[in-house]
C-alpha positions as YAML, in Angstrom:
chain: A
units: angstrom
residues:
- id: 1
  name: UNK
  ca: [27.46, -15.74, 5.89]
- id: 2
  name: UNK
  ca: [26.77, -14.37, 2.50]
- id: 3
  name: UNK
  ca: [23.05, -15.10, 2.57]
- id: 4
  name: UNK
  ca: [22.77, -13.15, 5.68]
- id: 5
  name: UNK
  ca: [24.83, -10.27, 4.41]
- id: 6
  name: UNK
  ca: [22.59, -9.97, 1.47]
- id: 7
  name: UNK
  ca: [19.72, -9.65, 3.95]
- id: 8
  name: UNK
  ca: [21.32, -6.93, 5.72]
- id: 9
  name: UNK
  ca: [22.11, -5.00, 2.70]
- id: 10
  name: UNK
  ca: [18.79, -5.24, 1.59]
- id: 11
  name: UNK
  ca: [17.44, -4.04, 5.02]
- id: 12
  name: UNK
  ca: [19.94, -1.12, 5.22]
- id: 13
  name: UNK
  ca: [18.74, -0.12, 1.68]
- id: 14
  name: UNK
  ca: [15.16, 0.55, 2.75]
- id: 15
  name: UNK
  ca: [15.91, 2.04, 5.91]
- id: 16
  name: UNK
  ca: [16.29, 5.44, 4.30]
- id: 17
  name: UNK
  ca: [12.61, 5.35, 3.44]
- id: 18
  name: UNK
  ca: [9.67, 5.59, 5.86]
- id: 19
  name: UNK
  ca: [7.68, 3.95, 3.38]
- id: 20
  name: UNK
  ca: [7.09, 0.62, 4.49]
- id: 21
  name: UNK
  ca: [6.99, -2.28, 2.15]
- id: 22
  name: UNK
  ca: [4.95, -5.47, 2.54]
- id: 23
  name: UNK
  ca: [5.04, -9.10, 0.89]
- id: 24
  name: UNK
  ca: [2.53, -11.90, 0.55]
- id: 25
  name: UNK
  ca: [3.96, -13.33, 4.00]
- id: 26
  name: UNK
  ca: [2.76, -10.18, 6.04]
- id: 27
  name: UNK
  ca: [-0.06, -8.94, 3.66]
- id: 28
  name: UNK
  ca: [-3.25, -10.19, 5.46]
- id: 29
  name: UNK
  ca: [-1.95, -9.32, 8.77]
- id: 30
  name: UNK
  ca: [-0.89, -5.78, 7.63]
- id: 31
  name: UNK
  ca: [-4.57, -4.85, 6.00]
- id: 32
  name: UNK
  ca: [-6.13, -5.96, 9.32]
- id: 33
  name: UNK
  ca: [-3.71, -4.18, 11.48]
- id: 34
  name: UNK
  ca: [-5.26, -2.58, 14.41]
- id: 35
  name: UNK
  ca: [-3.53, 0.63, 15.68]
- id: 36
  name: UNK
  ca: [-2.50, 0.94, 19.37]
- id: 37
  name: UNK
  ca: [-3.96, 4.24, 20.10]
- id: 38
  name: UNK
  ca: [-6.25, 2.86, 23.07]
- id: 39
  name: UNK
  ca: [-9.39, 2.63, 20.82]
- id: 40
  name: UNK
  ca: [-10.67, -0.21, 18.67]
- id: 41
  name: UNK
  ca: [-11.08, 2.46, 15.72]
- id: 42
  name: UNK
  ca: [-8.91, 0.97, 12.92]
- id: 43
  name: UNK
  ca: [-7.72, 3.38, 10.34]
- id: 44
  name: UNK
  ca: [-8.00, 2.27, 6.70]
- id: 45
  name: UNK
  ca: [-5.04, 0.96, 5.21]
- id: 46
  name: UNK
  ca: [-3.91, 1.66, 1.63]
- id: 47
  name: UNK
  ca: [-1.92, -0.74, -0.26]
- id: 48
  name: UNK
  ca: [-0.09, 0.46, -3.46]
- id: 49
  name: UNK
  ca: [0.94, -2.35, -5.88]
- id: 50
  name: UNK
  ca: [4.10, -1.03, -7.36]
- id: 51
  name: UNK
  ca: [6.04, -2.09, -10.31]
- id: 52
  name: UNK
  ca: [9.80, -1.37, -10.62]
- id: 53
  name: UNK
  ca: [9.40, -0.78, -14.49]
- id: 54
  name: UNK
  ca: [6.75, 1.84, -13.46]
- id: 55
  name: UNK
  ca: [8.67, 3.72, -10.93]
- id: 56
  name: UNK
  ca: [8.09, 6.90, -12.48]
- id: 57
  name: UNK
  ca: [4.29, 6.78, -12.03]
- id: 58
  name: UNK
  ca: [4.43, 5.44, -8.06]
- id: 59
  name: UNK
  ca: [2.11, 7.60, -6.04]
- id: 60
  name: UNK
  ca: [4.60, 10.12, -4.33]
- id: 61
  name: UNK
  ca: [2.30, 11.94, -1.80]
- id: 62
  name: UNK
  ca: [1.37, 9.03, 0.40]
- id: 63
  name: UNK
  ca: [3.23, 10.94, 3.32]
- id: 64
  name: UNK
  ca: [0.26, 13.77, 2.90]
- id: 65
  name: UNK
  ca: [-2.65, 11.28, 3.38]
- id: 66
  name: UNK
  ca: [-4.00, 11.59, 6.70]
- id: 67
  name: UNK
  ca: [-5.95, 9.03, 8.76]
- id: 68
  name: UNK
  ca: [-4.78, 6.14, 6.93]
- id: 69
  name: UNK
  ca: [-1.70, 3.57, 6.77]
- id: 70
  name: UNK
  ca: [0.06, 3.32, 3.70]
- id: 71
  name: UNK
  ca: [1.99, 0.26, 2.39]
- id: 72
  name: UNK
  ca: [3.65, -0.45, -0.71]
- id: 73
  name: UNK
  ca: [3.60, -4.19, -2.29]
- id: 74
  name: UNK
  ca: [6.10, -4.87, -5.40]
- id: 75
  name: UNK
  ca: [4.13, -6.97, -7.62]
- id: 76
  name: UNK
  ca: [7.30, -8.93, -8.17]
- id: 77
  name: UNK
  ca: [7.24, -10.28, -4.66]
- id: 78
  name: UNK
  ca: [3.52, -10.42, -3.78]
- id: 79
  name: UNK
  ca: [2.21, -12.62, -6.65]
- id: 80
  name: UNK
  ca: [-0.30, -14.02, -4.08]
- id: 81
  name: UNK
  ca: [-1.87, -10.62, -3.29]
- id: 82
  name: UNK
  ca: [-1.41, -9.71, -6.77]
- id: 83
  name: UNK
  ca: [-3.95, -12.57, -8.15]
- id: 84
  name: UNK
  ca: [-6.02, -12.56, -5.12]
- id: 85
  name: UNK
  ca: [-7.17, -8.55, -5.71]
- id: 86
  name: UNK
  ca: [-6.79, -8.77, -9.46]
- id: 87
  name: UNK
  ca: [-4.10, -6.50, -9.98]
- id: 88
  name: UNK
  ca: [-3.30, -6.02, -13.66]
- id: 89
  name: UNK
  ca: [-1.48, -2.63, -13.87]
- id: 90
  name: UNK
  ca: [0.57, -0.92, -11.46]
- id: 91
  name: UNK
  ca: [0.54, 1.42, -9.64]
- id: 92
  name: UNK
  ca: [-2.83, 0.16, -8.19]
- id: 93
  name: UNK
  ca: [-4.18, 1.59, -5.00]
- id: 94
  name: UNK
  ca: [-6.47, -0.42, -2.85]
- id: 95
  name: UNK
  ca: [-8.06, 1.03, 0.36]
- id: 96
  name: UNK
  ca: [-9.09, -1.66, 2.91]
- id: 97
  name: UNK
  ca: [-10.89, -1.36, 6.04]
- id: 98
  name: UNK
  ca: [-10.62, -4.09, 8.45]
- id: 99
  name: UNK
  ca: [-9.10, -6.29, 5.64]
- id: 100
  name: UNK
  ca: [-12.04, -5.53, 3.42]
- id: 101
  name: UNK
  ca: [-11.42, -4.09, -0.10]
- id: 102
  name: UNK
  ca: [-13.30, -0.84, -0.13]
- id: 103
  name: UNK
  ca: [-11.81, 1.34, -2.91]
- id: 104
  name: UNK
  ca: [-9.57, 0.75, -5.89]
- id: 105
  name: UNK
  ca: [-7.57, 3.12, -7.92]
- id: 106
  name: UNK
  ca: [-6.07, 1.54, -11.30]
- id: 107
  name: UNK
  ca: [-3.45, 2.64, -13.54]
- id: 108
  name: UNK
  ca: [-4.99, 2.92, -17.03]
- id: 109
  name: UNK
  ca: [-2.98, 1.69, -20.43]
- id: 110
  name: UNK
  ca: [-1.15, 4.82, -20.06]
- id: 111
  name: UNK
  ca: [0.30, 3.34, -16.78]
- id: 112
  name: UNK
  ca: [-0.42, 6.48, -14.84]
- id: 113
  name: UNK
  ca: [-2.65, 6.61, -11.78]
- id: 114
  name: UNK
  ca: [-5.94, 8.09, -12.26]
- id: 115
  name: UNK
  ca: [-6.37, 9.65, -8.96]
- id: 116
  name: UNK
  ca: [-4.57, 12.65, -7.33]
- id: 117
  name: UNK
  ca: [-3.76, 13.21, -3.70]
- id: 118
  name: UNK
  ca: [-7.47, 14.98, -3.08]
- id: 119
  name: UNK
  ca: [-9.29, 12.03, -4.79]
- id: 120
  name: UNK
  ca: [-7.58, 9.34, -2.74]
- id: 121
  name: UNK
  ca: [-7.86, 11.56, 0.52]
- id: 122
  name: UNK
  ca: [-11.58, 11.80, -0.20]
- id: 123
  name: UNK
  ca: [-11.92, 8.03, -0.66]
- id: 124
  name: UNK
  ca: [-10.04, 7.54, 2.60]
- id: 125
  name: UNK
  ca: [-12.44, 10.08, 4.21]
- id: 126
  name: UNK
  ca: [-15.34, 8.04, 2.85]
- id: 127
  name: UNK
  ca: [-14.35, 4.92, 4.08]
- id: 128
  name: UNK
  ca: [-13.76, 6.56, 7.70]
- id: 129
  name: UNK
  ca: [-16.98, 8.12, 7.83]
- id: 130
  name: UNK
  ca: [-18.80, 5.11, 6.54]
- id: 131
  name: UNK
  ca: [-17.47, 3.04, 9.41]
- id: 132
  name: UNK
  ca: [-18.57, 5.41, 11.96]
- id: 133
  name: UNK
  ca: [-22.19, 3.90, 11.67]
...
């Protein structure tokens, strides 16, 4: 019973956020996700590899991005994805299109993301434009 109670507490603690977290268990399905908008156009997916120790430098403007789906992956619970995509610093943002890595923004030694909202939106727009051909 205690196990289920802890799971319930965990779920409740995230319910106040509209930010969705992904894990190694659903990583591949999320980056390959198709939207249910009646067309076959899939939006790019951004995954932010996040570390609790560097919470101050997480990307805060994710809700302002357009034409993209945004997820966070805690590096502590995503060791397989972290290794697969060679994530060495957090935050690291990776833009995927149809499950394929397109663009990467990696934090430097200062642990700060080297891109702002406009630069990330431009990268998303480029991925969307390139996929139209």
